[in-house]
PDB file of C-alpha atoms in Angstrom:
ATOM      1  CA  UNK A   1     -11.863  -5.487 -11.957  1.00 45.00           C
ATOM      2  CA  UNK A   2     -10.462  -6.120  -8.509  1.00 57.00           C
ATOM      3  CA  UNK A   3     -12.321  -7.410  -5.457  1.00 66.00           C
ATOM      4  CA  UNK A   4     -13.244  -4.786  -2.843  1.00 76.00           C
ATOM      5  CA  UNK A   5     -10.647  -4.276  -0.130  1.00 85.00           C
ATOM      6  CA  UNK A   6     -11.567  -5.273   3.418  1.00 84.00           C
ATOM      7  CA  UNK A   7      -9.561  -6.264   6.534  1.00 86.00           C
ATOM      8  CA  UNK A   8      -9.183  -9.883   5.378  1.00 91.00           C
ATOM      9  CA  UNK A   9      -8.002  -8.964   1.864  1.00 92.00           C
ATOM     10  CA  UNK A  10      -4.467  -9.770   0.778  1.00 96.00           C
ATOM     11  CA  UNK A  11      -3.564  -6.785  -1.408  1.00 95.00           C
ATOM     12  CA  UNK A  12      -0.610  -6.552  -3.752  1.00 95.00           C
ATOM     13  CA  UNK A  13       0.668  -4.193  -6.375  1.00 95.00           C
ATOM     14  CA  UNK A  14      -1.448  -4.371  -9.500  1.00 94.00           C
ATOM     15  CA  UNK A  15      -0.103  -6.133 -12.561  1.00 94.00           C
ATOM     16  CA  UNK A  16       2.652  -4.092 -14.171  1.00 95.00           C
ATOM     17  CA  UNK A  17       3.189  -1.859 -11.118  1.00 96.00           C
ATOM     18  CA  UNK A  18       6.593  -1.863  -9.394  1.00 96.00           C
ATOM     19  CA  UNK A  19       7.923  -0.125  -6.294  1.00 96.00           C
ATOM     20  CA  UNK A  20      11.446   1.125  -7.008  1.00 96.00           C
ATOM     21  CA  UNK A  21      13.947   3.412  -5.361  1.00 95.00           C
ATOM     22  CA  UNK A  22      15.036   6.263  -7.635  1.00 94.00           C
ATOM     23  CA  UNK A  23      18.534   6.707  -6.226  1.00 94.00           C
ATOM     24  CA  UNK A  24      19.311   9.660  -8.493  1.00 94.00           C
ATOM     25  CA  UNK A  25      16.408  11.632  -7.003  1.00 92.00           C
ATOM     26  CA  UNK A  26      16.565  10.065  -3.551  1.00 93.00           C
ATOM     27  CA  UNK A  27      12.932   8.974  -3.546  1.00 96.00           C
ATOM     28  CA  UNK A  28      10.757   5.909  -4.007  1.00 96.00           C
ATOM     29  CA  UNK A  29       8.408   5.647  -6.975  1.00 96.00           C
ATOM     30  CA  UNK A  30       5.705   3.293  -8.143  1.00 96.00           C
ATOM     31  CA  UNK A  31       6.133   2.642 -11.839  1.00 95.00           C
ATOM     32  CA  UNK A  32       3.487   1.295 -14.143  1.00 94.00           C
ATOM     33  CA  UNK A  33       2.598   1.270 -17.798  1.00 90.00           C
ATOM     34  CA  UNK A  34       2.762   4.909 -18.915  1.00 89.00           C
ATOM     35  CA  UNK A  35       2.514   6.307 -15.383  1.00 90.00           C
ATOM     36  CA  UNK A  36       4.499   7.029 -12.285  1.00 92.00           C
ATOM     37  CA  UNK A  37       3.343   7.628  -8.715  1.00 90.00           C
ATOM     38  CA  UNK A  38       5.534   9.208  -6.016  1.00 94.00           C
ATOM     39  CA  UNK A  39       4.243   7.984  -2.644  1.00 93.00           C
ATOM     40  CA  UNK A  40       4.533  10.066   0.504  1.00 93.00           C
ATOM     41  CA  UNK A  41       6.181   8.502   3.565  1.00 92.00           C
ATOM     42  CA  UNK A  42       2.923   7.060   4.885  1.00 90.00           C
ATOM     43  CA  UNK A  43       1.960   5.502   1.560  1.00 92.00           C
ATOM     44  CA  UNK A  44       5.485   4.123   1.201  1.00 95.00           C
ATOM     45  CA  UNK A  45       5.213   2.332   4.567  1.00 94.00           C
ATOM     46  CA  UNK A  46       1.991   0.667   3.398  1.00 95.00           C
ATOM     47  CA  UNK A  47       3.312  -0.136  -0.087  1.00 96.00           C
ATOM     48  CA  UNK A  48       6.365  -1.854   1.383  1.00 95.00           C
ATOM     49  CA  UNK A  49       4.045  -4.267   3.199  1.00 96.00           C
ATOM     50  CA  UNK A  50       2.329  -5.384  -0.027  1.00 95.00           C
ATOM     51  CA  UNK A  51       3.987  -8.762  -0.345  1.00 91.00           C
ATOM     52  CA  UNK A  52       0.994 -10.728  -1.633  1.00 89.00           C
ATOM     53  CA  UNK A  53       0.843 -12.860   1.529  1.00 94.00           C
ATOM     54  CA  UNK A  54       0.001 -10.362   4.274  1.00 95.00           C
ATOM     55  CA  UNK A  55      -3.635  -9.435   4.908  1.00 96.00           C
ATOM     56  CA  UNK A  56      -4.800  -5.874   5.493  1.00 96.00           C
ATOM     57  CA  UNK A  57      -5.357  -6.881   9.141  1.00 96.00           C
ATOM     58  CA  UNK A  58      -1.756  -8.101   9.333  1.00 96.00           C
ATOM     59  CA  UNK A  59      -0.499  -4.844   7.847  1.00 97.00           C
ATOM     60  CA  UNK A  60      -2.554  -2.854  10.358  1.00 97.00           C
ATOM     61  CA  UNK A  61      -1.241  -4.927  13.271  1.00 97.00           C
ATOM     62  CA  UNK A  62       2.343  -4.456  12.094  1.00 96.00           C
ATOM     63  CA  UNK A  63       2.008  -0.686  11.686  1.00 96.00           C
ATOM     64  CA  UNK A  64       0.139  -0.227  14.976  1.00 96.00           C
ATOM     65  CA  UNK A  65       2.897  -2.101  16.824  1.00 97.00           C
ATOM     66  CA  UNK A  66       5.699  -0.337  14.951  1.00 94.00           C
ATOM     67  CA  UNK A  67       4.365   3.144  15.702  1.00 94.00           C
ATOM     68  CA  UNK A  68       2.679   2.400  19.064  1.00 95.00           C
ATOM     69  CA  UNK A  69      -0.492   3.937  17.636  1.00 94.00           C
ATOM     70  CA  UNK A  70      -4.145   3.043  18.257  1.00 96.00           C
ATOM     71  CA  UNK A  71      -5.121   0.175  15.968  1.00 96.00           C
ATOM     72  CA  UNK A  72      -8.452   1.816  15.075  1.00 95.00           C
ATOM     73  CA  UNK A  73      -6.715   4.932  13.727  1.00 95.00           C
ATOM     74  CA  UNK A  74      -4.185   2.896  11.764  1.00 95.00           C
ATOM     75  CA  UNK A  75      -6.979   0.695  10.370  1.00 95.00           C
ATOM     76  CA  UNK A  76      -9.009   3.655   9.126  1.00 94.00           C
ATOM     77  CA  UNK A  77      -5.971   5.261   7.477  1.00 94.00           C
ATOM     78  CA  UNK A  78      -4.668   2.056   5.885  1.00 95.00           C
ATOM     79  CA  UNK A  79      -8.047   1.003   4.486  1.00 94.00           C
ATOM     80  CA  UNK A  80      -8.700   4.490   3.080  1.00 93.00           C
ATOM     81  CA  UNK A  81      -5.255   4.619   1.487  1.00 93.00           C
ATOM     82  CA  UNK A  82      -5.504   1.132  -0.015  1.00 94.00           C
ATOM     83  CA  UNK A  83      -8.952   1.870  -1.440  1.00 92.00           C
ATOM     84  CA  UNK A  84      -7.672   5.079  -3.022  1.00 92.00           C
ATOM     85  CA  UNK A  85      -4.671   3.264  -4.486  1.00 91.00           C
ATOM     86  CA  UNK A  86      -6.978   0.520  -5.790  1.00 92.00           C
ATOM     87  CA  UNK A  87      -9.170   3.133  -7.500  1.00 92.00           C
ATOM     88  CA  UNK A  88      -6.041   4.489  -9.191  1.00 89.00           C
ATOM     89  CA  UNK A  89      -5.093   0.983 -10.331  1.00 90.00           C
ATOM     90  CA  UNK A  90      -1.949   0.814  -8.186  1.00 92.00           C
ATOM     91  CA  UNK A  91      -3.034  -2.069  -5.915  1.00 93.00           C
ATOM     92  CA  UNK A  92      -5.432  -4.983  -6.199  1.00 92.00           C
ATOM     93  CA  UNK A  93      -6.680  -7.703  -3.892  1.00 85.00           C
TER      94      UNK A  93
END
């Protein structure tokens, strides 16, 4: 069981999950035991920030600055996405 995600959490890929570029297909995939997840562009941006040291708040700040978007909108989207990925066992905090 993983701790609930919140702005101060430091999420990372769950044990056994790996983000890899499938060069043959020209897409990124998340590989895990007996499963594969193909992230869309938005999910890929978030997954690339999962370094095990950056907090959710830090990820939100980075994305808001990168895309010159309102922080509140980015925060809502990032938290929702991370919670969904946590429910699927892709990320943990």
